[in-house]
Amino acid sequence: MKRLYLLYLCTILAGTFGCQNIDGVESLNTEPNAESRRIIVLGIDETGSYKLWEQVKTVAFGIIDQLGPGDIFYCRRIVEASYLDDCTIFRVEIPLLKRIDTENPFDRKAKSLHRAQVFQVGLMKKEARDRLSAVRFTNAQHTDIYGFLAAASDRFRLVPKEFQRFLIIASDLKDNVGYKASFDLTGVRVGVIGFQSSDDPGSTRALKKSWMKIFSDAGASKVIFLSIEEPFTLDGF
């Protein structure tokens, strides 16, 4: 009877721990599918007319914290030539966690390997945060919005179509370079945060309406404008 009771107890524990997180990390056998993986491109306006750089860094830190296995995050500058590769501040790709084939919630070797993988992800996120913290913006003289959009479009094309695509822009959206480069935002969710344009509400609303049409015409699936104090999460986008 005692042996039967212990067997029953182990079965219950295995069922419980097998579908829950272990010490706050993902289940040992959890793997994201392509539809749950994300690519995020963030552009930060570095021109003199934009003054919310430090607040945008806080938003970027939040995005880094939200990254999961398989996600890709680009952080880029918006300057006078935003298409160039040297506008990338950093690129981080969170590796997929290696699947561990075990149904035993007490398997110490499996749990140790899983924790090592999660620890490595934490180190990658810390490095991304440190690189962003060290950035000193340079007050670029001109604003090339279209170059940034073209660069983001190129990066969206690098991943399978099943990926979720996010374009985050921190800018006043006053392009004064005029390259008018083509770009494709099919299926992309566009978020403009900390939108600064003009003291004139009418002028600001007109520019916002114009860019909403530009993004929609390029295929964006959703376009939102958020003030800098509004909370921003990828899951709620």
CSV table of C-alpha atoms in Angstrom, one decimal:
chain,number,residue,atom,x,y,z
A,1,MET,CA,0.0,0.0,0.0
A,2,LYS,CA,2.8,2.4,0.9
A,3,ARG,CA,4.6,1.8,-2.5
A,4,LEU,CA,1.3,2.4,-4.3
A,5,TYR,CA,0.9,5.7,-2.4
A,6,LEU,CA,4.4,6.8,-3.4
A,7,LEU,CA,3.8,5.9,-7.0
A,8,TYR,CA,0.6,7.9,-7.0
A,9,LEU,CA,2.3,10.9,-5.4
A,10,CYS,CA,5.1,10.9,-8.0
A,11,THR,CA,2.6,10.8,-10.8
A,12,ILE,CA,0.7,13.8,-9.4
A,13,LEU,CA,4.0,15.8,-8.9
A,14,ALA,CA,5.2,14.9,-12.4
A,15,GLY,CA,1.9,16.1,-13.9
A,16,THR,CA,2.1,19.3,-11.9
A,17,PHE,CA,5.7,20.3,-12.6
A,18,GLY,CA,5.7,19.1,-16.1
A,19,CYS,CA,3.4,21.9,-17.2
A,20,GLN,CA,4.7,24.7,-15.0
A,21,ASN,CA,7.8,26.9,-15.0
A,22,ILE,CA,10.7,25.6,-13.0
A,23,ASP,CA,12.2,28.3,-10.8
A,24,GLY,CA,10.6,31.0,-12.9
A,25,VAL,CA,12.0,29.8,-16.2
A,26,GLU,CA,10.3,28.1,-19.2
A,27,SER,CA,9.3,24.5,-19.1
A,28,LEU,CA,12.1,22.1,-20.1
A,29,ASN,CA,10.3,21.0,-23.3
A,30,THR,CA,8.9,24.4,-24.4
A,31,GLU,CA,10.0,25.5,-27.9
A,32,PRO,CA,8.5,28.5,-29.7
A,33,ASN,CA,7.0,28.0,-33.1
A,34,ALA,CA,7.7,30.3,-36.0
A,35,GLU,CA,4.5,32.2,-35.4
A,36,SER,CA,5.5,33.2,-31.9
A,37,ARG,CA,9.0,34.4,-32.9
A,38,ARG,CA,9.4,38.2,-33.4
A,39,ILE,CA,11.7,40.6,-35.1
A,40,ILE,CA,11.7,44.1,-33.7
A,41,VAL,CA,13.4,47.2,-35.3
A,42,LEU,CA,13.7,50.3,-33.1
A,43,GLY,CA,14.8,53.6,-34.6
A,44,ILE,CA,15.9,56.5,-32.3
A,45,ASP,CA,15.9,60.0,-33.8
A,46,GLU,CA,19.3,61.4,-33.1
A,47,THR,CA,18.8,64.8,-34.6
A,48,GLY,CA,18.8,68.1,-32.6
A,49,SER,CA,15.0,68.6,-32.9
A,50,TYR,CA,14.3,65.4,-30.8
A,51,LYS,CA,14.9,65.6,-27.1
A,52,LEU,CA,13.5,62.4,-25.6
A,53,TRP,CA,16.6,60.2,-25.9
A,54,GLU,CA,16.9,59.1,-22.3
A,55,GLN,CA,13.2,58.3,-22.0
A,56,VAL,CA,13.4,56.2,-25.2
A,57,LYS,CA,16.3,54.3,-23.7
A,58,THR,CA,13.9,53.2,-20.9
A,59,VAL,CA,11.4,51.9,-23.5
A,60,ALA,CA,14.2,50.0,-25.2
A,61,PHE,CA,15.3,48.4,-21.9
A,62,GLY,CA,11.7,47.2,-21.6
A,63,ILE,CA,11.8,45.7,-25.0
A,64,ILE,CA,15.0,43.9,-24.2
A,65,ASP,CA,13.5,42.4,-21.1
A,66,GLN,CA,10.5,41.1,-23.1
A,67,LEU,CA,12.6,39.3,-25.7
A,68,GLY,CA,12.0,35.5,-25.8
A,69,PRO,CA,13.7,32.6,-27.4
A,70,GLY,CA,14.1,33.1,-31.2
A,71,ASP,CA,13.4,36.9,-31.1
A,72,ILE,CA,15.6,39.3,-33.0
A,73,PHE,CA,16.0,43.0,-31.9
A,74,TYR,CA,17.7,45.7,-33.9
A,75,CYS,CA,18.3,49.1,-32.3
A,76,ARG,CA,19.3,51.8,-34.9
A,77,ARG,CA,20.0,55.5,-35.1
A,78,ILE,CA,17.9,57.9,-37.2
A,79,VAL,CA,20.4,60.5,-38.6
A,80,GLU,CA,21.2,62.2,-41.9
A,81,ALA,CA,22.0,58.9,-43.6
A,82,SER,CA,19.9,56.3,-41.8
A,83,TYR,CA,20.2,53.5,-44.3
A,84,LEU,CA,23.9,52.9,-43.6
A,85,ASP,CA,24.9,49.8,-41.7
A,86,ASP,CA,26.8,51.9,-39.2
A,87,CYS,CA,23.5,53.2,-37.9
A,88,THR,CA,23.0,50.0,-36.1
A,89,ILE,CA,23.6,50.5,-32.4
A,90,PHE,CA,23.3,46.7,-31.7
A,91,ARG,CA,21.6,43.6,-32.9
A,92,VAL,CA,20.6,40.8,-30.5
A,93,GLU,CA,19.1,37.5,-31.3
A,94,ILE,CA,17.9,35.3,-28.4
A,95,PRO,CA,18.8,31.7,-29.1
A,96,LEU,CA,16.3,29.0,-29.1
A,97,LEU,CA,16.5,26.9,-26.0
A,98,LYS,CA,17.7,23.4,-26.7
A,99,ARG,CA,14.9,20.9,-26.2
A,100,ILE,CA,15.5,18.5,-23.3
A,101,ASP,CA,13.7,15.2,-23.7
A,102,THR,CA,12.7,14.3,-20.2
A,103,GLU,CA,9.5,13.9,-18.4
A,104,ASN,CA,11.2,13.6,-15.0
A,105,PRO,CA,10.7,16.9,-13.1
A,106,PHE,CA,13.5,15.8,-10.7
A,107,ASP,CA,16.1,15.2,-13.5
A,108,ARG,CA,19.0,17.3,-12.1
A,109,LYS,CA,21.1,17.1,-15.2
A,110,ALA,CA,18.2,18.4,-17.4
A,111,LYS,CA,17.4,21.2,-15.0
A,112,SER,CA,21.0,22.2,-14.8
A,113,LEU,CA,21.4,22.4,-18.6
A,114,HIS,CA,18.2,24.4,-18.9
A,115,ARG,CA,19.3,26.9,-16.2
A,116,ALA,CA,22.6,27.3,-18.0
A,117,GLN,CA,20.7,28.2,-21.2
A,118,VAL,CA,18.5,30.7,-19.4
A,119,PHE,CA,21.6,32.2,-17.7
A,120,GLN,CA,23.2,32.7,-21.1
A,121,VAL,CA,20.1,34.5,-22.4
A,122,GLY,CA,20.3,36.8,-19.4
A,123,LEU,CA,23.9,37.6,-20.2
A,124,MET,CA,23.0,38.5,-23.8
A,125,LYS,CA,20.2,40.8,-22.5
A,126,LYS,CA,22.6,42.5,-20.1
A,127,GLU,CA,25.1,43.1,-22.8
A,128,ALA,CA,22.5,44.7,-25.0
A,129,ARG,CA,21.4,46.9,-22.1
A,130,ASP,CA,25.0,47.9,-21.3
A,131,ARG,CA,25.6,48.8,-25.0
A,132,LEU,CA,22.5,51.0,-25.1
A,133,SER,CA,23.4,52.6,-21.7
A,134,ALA,CA,26.8,53.6,-23.1
A,135,VAL,CA,25.3,55.3,-26.2
A,136,ARG,CA,25.9,59.1,-26.5
A,137,PHE,CA,23.7,60.7,-29.1
A,138,THR,CA,25.4,63.2,-31.4
A,139,ASN,CA,22.8,65.8,-32.5
A,140,ALA,CA,22.8,64.9,-36.2
A,141,GLN,CA,22.0,67.9,-38.5
A,142,HIS,CA,19.4,66.2,-40.7
A,143,THR,CA,16.7,63.6,-40.4
A,144,ASP,CA,16.5,60.7,-42.8
A,145,ILE,CA,13.3,58.9,-42.0
A,146,TYR,CA,12.9,57.1,-45.3
A,147,GLY,CA,16.4,55.7,-45.1
A,148,PHE,CA,15.6,54.2,-41.7
A,149,LEU,CA,12.3,52.7,-43.0
A,150,ALA,CA,14.2,51.2,-46.0
A,151,ALA,CA,16.8,49.6,-43.7
A,152,ALA,CA,14.1,48.2,-41.4
A,153,SER,CA,12.3,46.8,-44.5
A,154,ASP,CA,15.5,45.0,-45.6
A,155,ARG,CA,15.8,43.4,-42.2
A,156,PHE,CA,12.2,42.2,-42.1
A,157,ARG,CA,12.8,40.4,-45.4
A,158,LEU,CA,15.6,38.4,-43.8
A,159,VAL,CA,13.3,36.3,-41.6
A,160,PRO,CA,10.6,33.8,-42.5
A,161,LYS,CA,7.2,35.3,-43.2
A,162,GLU,CA,5.7,33.6,-40.1
A,163,PHE,CA,7.7,35.9,-37.8
A,164,GLN,CA,5.7,38.7,-36.1
A,165,ARG,CA,7.2,42.0,-37.2
A,166,PHE,CA,7.4,45.2,-35.1
A,167,LEU,CA,8.6,48.6,-36.2
A,168,ILE,CA,9.1,51.1,-33.3
A,169,ILE,CA,10.0,54.7,-34.2
A,170,ALA,CA,11.0,57.4,-31.6
A,171,SER,CA,11.0,60.5,-33.7
A,172,ASP,CA,9.3,63.8,-34.6
A,173,LEU,CA,9.0,62.2,-38.1
A,174,LYS,CA,10.2,65.4,-39.8
A,175,ASP,CA,12.2,64.1,-42.7
A,176,ASN,CA,14.3,66.8,-44.2
A,177,VAL,CA,16.6,64.7,-46.4
A,178,GLY,CA,14.1,63.7,-49.0
A,179,TYR,CA,15.5,60.4,-50.3
A,180,LYS,CA,12.0,58.9,-50.6
A,181,ALA,CA,13.3,55.4,-50.6
A,182,SER,CA,10.8,52.6,-51.2
A,183,PHE,CA,10.0,50.2,-48.3
A,184,ASP,CA,7.6,47.3,-47.6
A,185,LEU,CA,5.8,47.1,-44.3
A,186,THR,CA,3.5,44.2,-45.2
A,187,GLY,CA,2.1,42.7,-41.9
A,188,VAL,CA,4.3,45.0,-39.8
A,189,ARG,CA,2.9,46.6,-36.6
A,190,VAL,CA,4.1,50.2,-36.4
A,191,GLY,CA,4.4,52.1,-33.1
A,192,VAL,CA,5.5,55.7,-33.0
A,193,ILE,CA,6.5,56.6,-29.4
A,194,GLY,CA,7.4,60.0,-28.0
A,195,PHE,CA,6.1,61.7,-31.1
A,196,GLN,CA,7.3,65.3,-31.0
A,197,SER,CA,6.4,67.5,-33.9
A,198,SER,CA,5.3,71.1,-33.3
A,199,ASP,CA,3.8,73.4,-30.7
A,200,ASP,CA,0.9,73.8,-33.1
A,201,PRO,CA,-1.6,71.0,-32.5
A,202,GLY,CA,-3.1,71.4,-36.0
A,203,SER,CA,0.3,71.0,-37.6
A,204,THR,CA,1.1,68.0,-35.4
A,205,ARG,CA,-2.1,66.2,-36.2
A,206,ALA,CA,-1.7,66.8,-39.9
A,207,LEU,CA,1.8,65.3,-39.9
A,208,LYS,CA,0.5,62.3,-37.8
A,209,LYS,CA,-2.4,61.7,-40.3
A,210,SER,CA,0.1,61.9,-43.2
A,211,TRP,CA,2.4,59.3,-41.7
A,212,MET,CA,-0.4,57.0,-40.8
A,213,LYS,CA,-1.4,56.9,-44.4
A,214,ILE,CA,2.2,56.3,-45.5
A,215,PHE,CA,2.6,53.4,-43.1
A,216,SER,CA,-0.8,51.9,-44.1
A,217,ASP,CA,-0.1,52.3,-47.8
A,218,ALA,CA,3.2,50.4,-47.3
A,219,GLY,CA,1.2,47.4,-45.8
A,220,ALA,CA,1.4,48.0,-42.1
A,221,SER,CA,-1.2,45.9,-40.2
A,222,LYS,CA,-1.5,48.3,-37.3
A,223,VAL,CA,-0.3,51.9,-36.6
A,224,ILE,CA,-0.3,53.5,-33.2
A,225,PHE,CA,1.1,56.7,-31.7
A,226,LEU,CA,2.0,56.8,-28.0
A,227,SER,CA,3.2,59.6,-25.9
A,228,ILE,CA,6.4,58.9,-24.1
A,229,GLU,CA,4.7,58.4,-20.7
A,230,GLU,CA,2.4,55.7,-21.9
A,231,PRO,CA,3.5,52.1,-21.1
A,232,PHE,CA,4.7,50.1,-24.1
A,233,THR,CA,4.7,46.3,-24.4
A,234,LEU,CA,5.1,44.0,-27.4
A,235,ASP,CA,2.4,41.7,-26.1
A,236,GLY,CA,-0.2,44.5,-25.9
A,237,PHE,CA,0.7,45.9,-29.3
